[in-house]
Tab-separated table of C-alpha atoms and ligand atoms in Angstrom:
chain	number	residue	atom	x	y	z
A	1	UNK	CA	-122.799	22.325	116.613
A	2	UNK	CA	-119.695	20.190	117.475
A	3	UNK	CA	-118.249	21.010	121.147
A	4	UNK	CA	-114.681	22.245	121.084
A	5	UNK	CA	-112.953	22.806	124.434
A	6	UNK	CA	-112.465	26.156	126.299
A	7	UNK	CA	-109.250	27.654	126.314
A	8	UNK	CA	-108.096	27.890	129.690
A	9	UNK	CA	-108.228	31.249	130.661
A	10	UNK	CA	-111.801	31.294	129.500
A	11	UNK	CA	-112.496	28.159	132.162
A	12	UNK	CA	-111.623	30.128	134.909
A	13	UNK	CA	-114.509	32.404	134.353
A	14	UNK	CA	-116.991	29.750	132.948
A	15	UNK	CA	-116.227	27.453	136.389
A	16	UNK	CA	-116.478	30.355	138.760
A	17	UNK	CA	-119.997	31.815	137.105
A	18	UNK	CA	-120.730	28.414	137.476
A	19	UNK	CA	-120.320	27.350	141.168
A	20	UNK	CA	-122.649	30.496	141.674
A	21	UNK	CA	-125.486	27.760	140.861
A	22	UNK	CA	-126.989	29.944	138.304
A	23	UNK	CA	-127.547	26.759	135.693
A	24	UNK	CA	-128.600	24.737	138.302
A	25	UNK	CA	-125.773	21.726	138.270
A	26	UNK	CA	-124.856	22.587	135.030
A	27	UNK	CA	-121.580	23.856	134.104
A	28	UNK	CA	-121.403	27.034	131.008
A	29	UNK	CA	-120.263	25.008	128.017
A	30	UNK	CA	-120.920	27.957	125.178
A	31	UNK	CA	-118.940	31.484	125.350
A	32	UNK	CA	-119.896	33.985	122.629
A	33	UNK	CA	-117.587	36.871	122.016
A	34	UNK	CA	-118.321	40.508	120.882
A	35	UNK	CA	-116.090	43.293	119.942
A	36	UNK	CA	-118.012	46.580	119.942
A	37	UNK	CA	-116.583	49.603	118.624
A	38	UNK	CA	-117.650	52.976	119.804
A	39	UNK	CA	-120.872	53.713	117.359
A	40	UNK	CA	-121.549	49.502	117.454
A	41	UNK	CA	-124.344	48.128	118.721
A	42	UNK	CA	-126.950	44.632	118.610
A	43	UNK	CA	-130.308	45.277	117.154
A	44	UNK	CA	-133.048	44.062	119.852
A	45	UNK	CA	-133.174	40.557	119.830
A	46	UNK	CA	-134.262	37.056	121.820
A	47	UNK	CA	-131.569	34.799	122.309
A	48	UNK	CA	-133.441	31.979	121.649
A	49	UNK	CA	-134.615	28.280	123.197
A	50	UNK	CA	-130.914	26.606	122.517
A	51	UNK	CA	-129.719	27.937	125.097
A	52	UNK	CA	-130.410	27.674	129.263
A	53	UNK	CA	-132.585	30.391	130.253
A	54	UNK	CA	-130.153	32.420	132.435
A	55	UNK	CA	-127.386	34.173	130.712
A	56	UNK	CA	-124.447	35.570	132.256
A	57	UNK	CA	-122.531	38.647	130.549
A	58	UNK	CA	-118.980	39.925	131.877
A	59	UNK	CA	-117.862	43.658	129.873
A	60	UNK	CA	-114.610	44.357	129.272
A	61	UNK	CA	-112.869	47.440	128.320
A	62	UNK	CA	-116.161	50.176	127.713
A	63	UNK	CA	-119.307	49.812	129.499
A	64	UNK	CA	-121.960	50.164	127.227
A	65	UNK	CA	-126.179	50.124	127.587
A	66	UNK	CA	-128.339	47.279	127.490
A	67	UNK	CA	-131.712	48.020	126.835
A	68	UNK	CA	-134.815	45.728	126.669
A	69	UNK	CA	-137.939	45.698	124.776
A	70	UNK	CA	-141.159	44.211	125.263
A	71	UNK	CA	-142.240	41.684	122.640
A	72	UNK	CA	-144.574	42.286	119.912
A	73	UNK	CA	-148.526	41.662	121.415
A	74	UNK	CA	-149.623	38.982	118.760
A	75	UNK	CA	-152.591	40.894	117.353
A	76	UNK	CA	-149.212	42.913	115.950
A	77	UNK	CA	-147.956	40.216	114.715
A	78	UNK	CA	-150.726	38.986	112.681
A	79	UNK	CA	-150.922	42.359	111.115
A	80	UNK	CA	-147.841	40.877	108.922
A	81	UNK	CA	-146.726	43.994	106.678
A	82	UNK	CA	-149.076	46.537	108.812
A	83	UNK	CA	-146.918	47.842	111.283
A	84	UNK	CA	-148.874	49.913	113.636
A	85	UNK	CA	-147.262	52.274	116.196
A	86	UNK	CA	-147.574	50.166	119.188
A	87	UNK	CA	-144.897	47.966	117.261
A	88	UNK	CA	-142.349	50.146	117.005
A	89	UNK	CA	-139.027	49.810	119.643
A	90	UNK	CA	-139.859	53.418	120.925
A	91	UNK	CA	-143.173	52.287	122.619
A	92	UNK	CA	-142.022	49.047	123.710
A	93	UNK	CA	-138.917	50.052	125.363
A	94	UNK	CA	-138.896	48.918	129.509
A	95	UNK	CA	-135.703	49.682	131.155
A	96	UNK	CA	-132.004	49.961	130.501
A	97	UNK	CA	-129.022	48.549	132.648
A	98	UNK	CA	-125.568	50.062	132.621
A	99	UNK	CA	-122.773	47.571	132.222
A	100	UNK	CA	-119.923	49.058	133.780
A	101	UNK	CA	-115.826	47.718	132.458
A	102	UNK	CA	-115.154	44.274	134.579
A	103	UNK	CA	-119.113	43.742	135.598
A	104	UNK	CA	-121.245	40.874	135.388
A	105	UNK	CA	-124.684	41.141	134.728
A	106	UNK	CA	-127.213	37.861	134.910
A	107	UNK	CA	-130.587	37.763	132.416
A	108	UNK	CA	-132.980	35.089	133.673
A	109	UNK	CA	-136.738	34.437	133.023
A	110	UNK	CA	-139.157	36.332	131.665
A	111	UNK	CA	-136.109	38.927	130.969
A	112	UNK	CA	-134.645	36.499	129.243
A	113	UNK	CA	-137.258	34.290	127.159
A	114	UNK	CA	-139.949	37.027	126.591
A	115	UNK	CA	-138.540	40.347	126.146
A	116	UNK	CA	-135.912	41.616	123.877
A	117	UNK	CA	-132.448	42.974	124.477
A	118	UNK	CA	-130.123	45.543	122.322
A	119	UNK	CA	-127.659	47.961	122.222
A	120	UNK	CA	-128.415	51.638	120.782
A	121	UNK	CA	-125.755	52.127	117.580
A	122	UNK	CA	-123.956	55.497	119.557
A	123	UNK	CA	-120.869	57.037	120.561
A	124	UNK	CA	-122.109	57.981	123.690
A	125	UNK	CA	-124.746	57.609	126.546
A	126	UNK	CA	-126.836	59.779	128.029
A	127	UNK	CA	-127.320	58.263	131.955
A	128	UNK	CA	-131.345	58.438	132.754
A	129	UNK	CA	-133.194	57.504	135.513
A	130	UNK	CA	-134.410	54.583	133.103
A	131	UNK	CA	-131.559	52.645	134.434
A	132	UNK	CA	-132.133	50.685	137.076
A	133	UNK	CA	-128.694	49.606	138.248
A	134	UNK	CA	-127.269	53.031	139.171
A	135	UNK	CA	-127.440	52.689	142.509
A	136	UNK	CA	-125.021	49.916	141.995
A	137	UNK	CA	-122.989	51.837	139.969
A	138	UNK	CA	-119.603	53.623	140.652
A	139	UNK	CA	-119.361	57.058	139.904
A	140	UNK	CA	-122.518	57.939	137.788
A	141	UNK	CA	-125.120	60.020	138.042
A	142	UNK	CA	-128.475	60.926	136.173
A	143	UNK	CA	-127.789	63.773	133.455
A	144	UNK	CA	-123.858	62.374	132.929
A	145	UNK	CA	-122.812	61.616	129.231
A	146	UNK	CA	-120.706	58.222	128.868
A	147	UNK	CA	-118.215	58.248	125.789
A	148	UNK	CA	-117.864	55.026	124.884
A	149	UNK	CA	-114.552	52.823	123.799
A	150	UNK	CA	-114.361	49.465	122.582
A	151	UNK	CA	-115.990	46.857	124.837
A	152	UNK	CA	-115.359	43.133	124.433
A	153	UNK	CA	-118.477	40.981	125.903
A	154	UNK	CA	-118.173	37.215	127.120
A	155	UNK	CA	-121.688	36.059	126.747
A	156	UNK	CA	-121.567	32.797	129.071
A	157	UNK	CA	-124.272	30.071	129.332
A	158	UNK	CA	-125.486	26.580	128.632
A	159	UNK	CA	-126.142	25.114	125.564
A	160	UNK	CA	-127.629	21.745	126.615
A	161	UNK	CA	-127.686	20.434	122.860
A	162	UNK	CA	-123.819	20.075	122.835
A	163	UNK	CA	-123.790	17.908	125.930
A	164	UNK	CA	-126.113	15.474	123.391
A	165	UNK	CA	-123.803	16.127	120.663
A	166	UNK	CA	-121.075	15.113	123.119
A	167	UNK	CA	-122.891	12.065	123.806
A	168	UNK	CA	-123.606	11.026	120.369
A	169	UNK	CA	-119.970	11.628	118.859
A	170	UNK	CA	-118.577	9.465	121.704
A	171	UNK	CA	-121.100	6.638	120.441
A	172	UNK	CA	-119.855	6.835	117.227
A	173	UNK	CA	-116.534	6.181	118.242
B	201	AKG	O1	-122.671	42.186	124.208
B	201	AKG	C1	-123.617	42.024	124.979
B	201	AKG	O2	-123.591	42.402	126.149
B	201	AKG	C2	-124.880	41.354	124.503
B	201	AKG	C3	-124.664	40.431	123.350
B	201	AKG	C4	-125.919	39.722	122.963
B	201	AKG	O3	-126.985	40.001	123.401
B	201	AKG	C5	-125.833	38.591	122.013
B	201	AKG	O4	-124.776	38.403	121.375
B	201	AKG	O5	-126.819	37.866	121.880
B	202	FE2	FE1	-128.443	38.471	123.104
């Protein structure tokens, strides 16, 4: 991946996640951004070992649901084609968190590197007492339905690859 710089307006949120000490001394060098439409989700997913294992996520415009999964237990995996029932996101499912318009949530650790994240595909959601944020949250209550509108996420971390890609181009030179 070849670093490109940040436009400025992005830098003021990278720096100020930053000086929070949540990368250690690191400073975010990677911002992914998603448009979701009302209906739009992510299936469950890892993000992978590329990146620093905390990753910070401000929500703009519509809040939305993220949800996480347990991972598959390996005996599942080996089954290859057989998918029994304990494999299915139903039974796996932990905990949700509501990200409210202008929040910030932080994913570290285990939540991060061994469980799975998504967003349903709906219109609307259905506030349960499987999120665990509400009491942090403005405004909701259990049994509420959220409509959703279209939410713009600024995934923020550290990708320490492109510092060595950094390093390498420069030798080049
Ligand atoms: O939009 C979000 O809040 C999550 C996005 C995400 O998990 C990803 O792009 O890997
Ligand atoms: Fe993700």
């Amino acid at each position: 991946m070849v670093p490109e710089e940040l436009p400025e307006w992005l830098k003021v949120y990278t720096k100020k996640i930053s000086s929070m000490g949540i990368f250690d001394e690191k400073e975010a060098n990677h911002v992914l951004v998603n448009e979701y439409l009302p209906g739009q989700g992510i299936m469950p997913h890892e993000d992978g070992p590329l990146f620093y294992p905390t990753v910070s996520t401000i929500s703009l415009g519509s809040h939305t649901v993220l949800d996480f999964y347990s991972p598959l237990q390996d005996s599942t995996k080996e089954d290859g084609d057989l998918v029994s029932s304990s494999s299915s996101y139903e039974s796996r499912y932990m905990c949700s968190v509501l990200l409210q318009p202008r929040s910030l949530i932080l994913v570290r650790d285990d939540m991060y590197k061994v469980n799975l994240h998504g967003i349903a595909e709906r219109k609307e959601d259905l506030v349960t007492d499987k999120i665990v944020n509400l009491d942090k949250c403005d405004d909701v209550s259990v049994g509420q339905t959220l409509t959703r509108s279209t939410r713009v996420s600024l995934t923020i971390r550290v990708m320490p690859k492109i510092l060595k890609a950094k390093l390498l181009l420069g030798r080049k030179r």
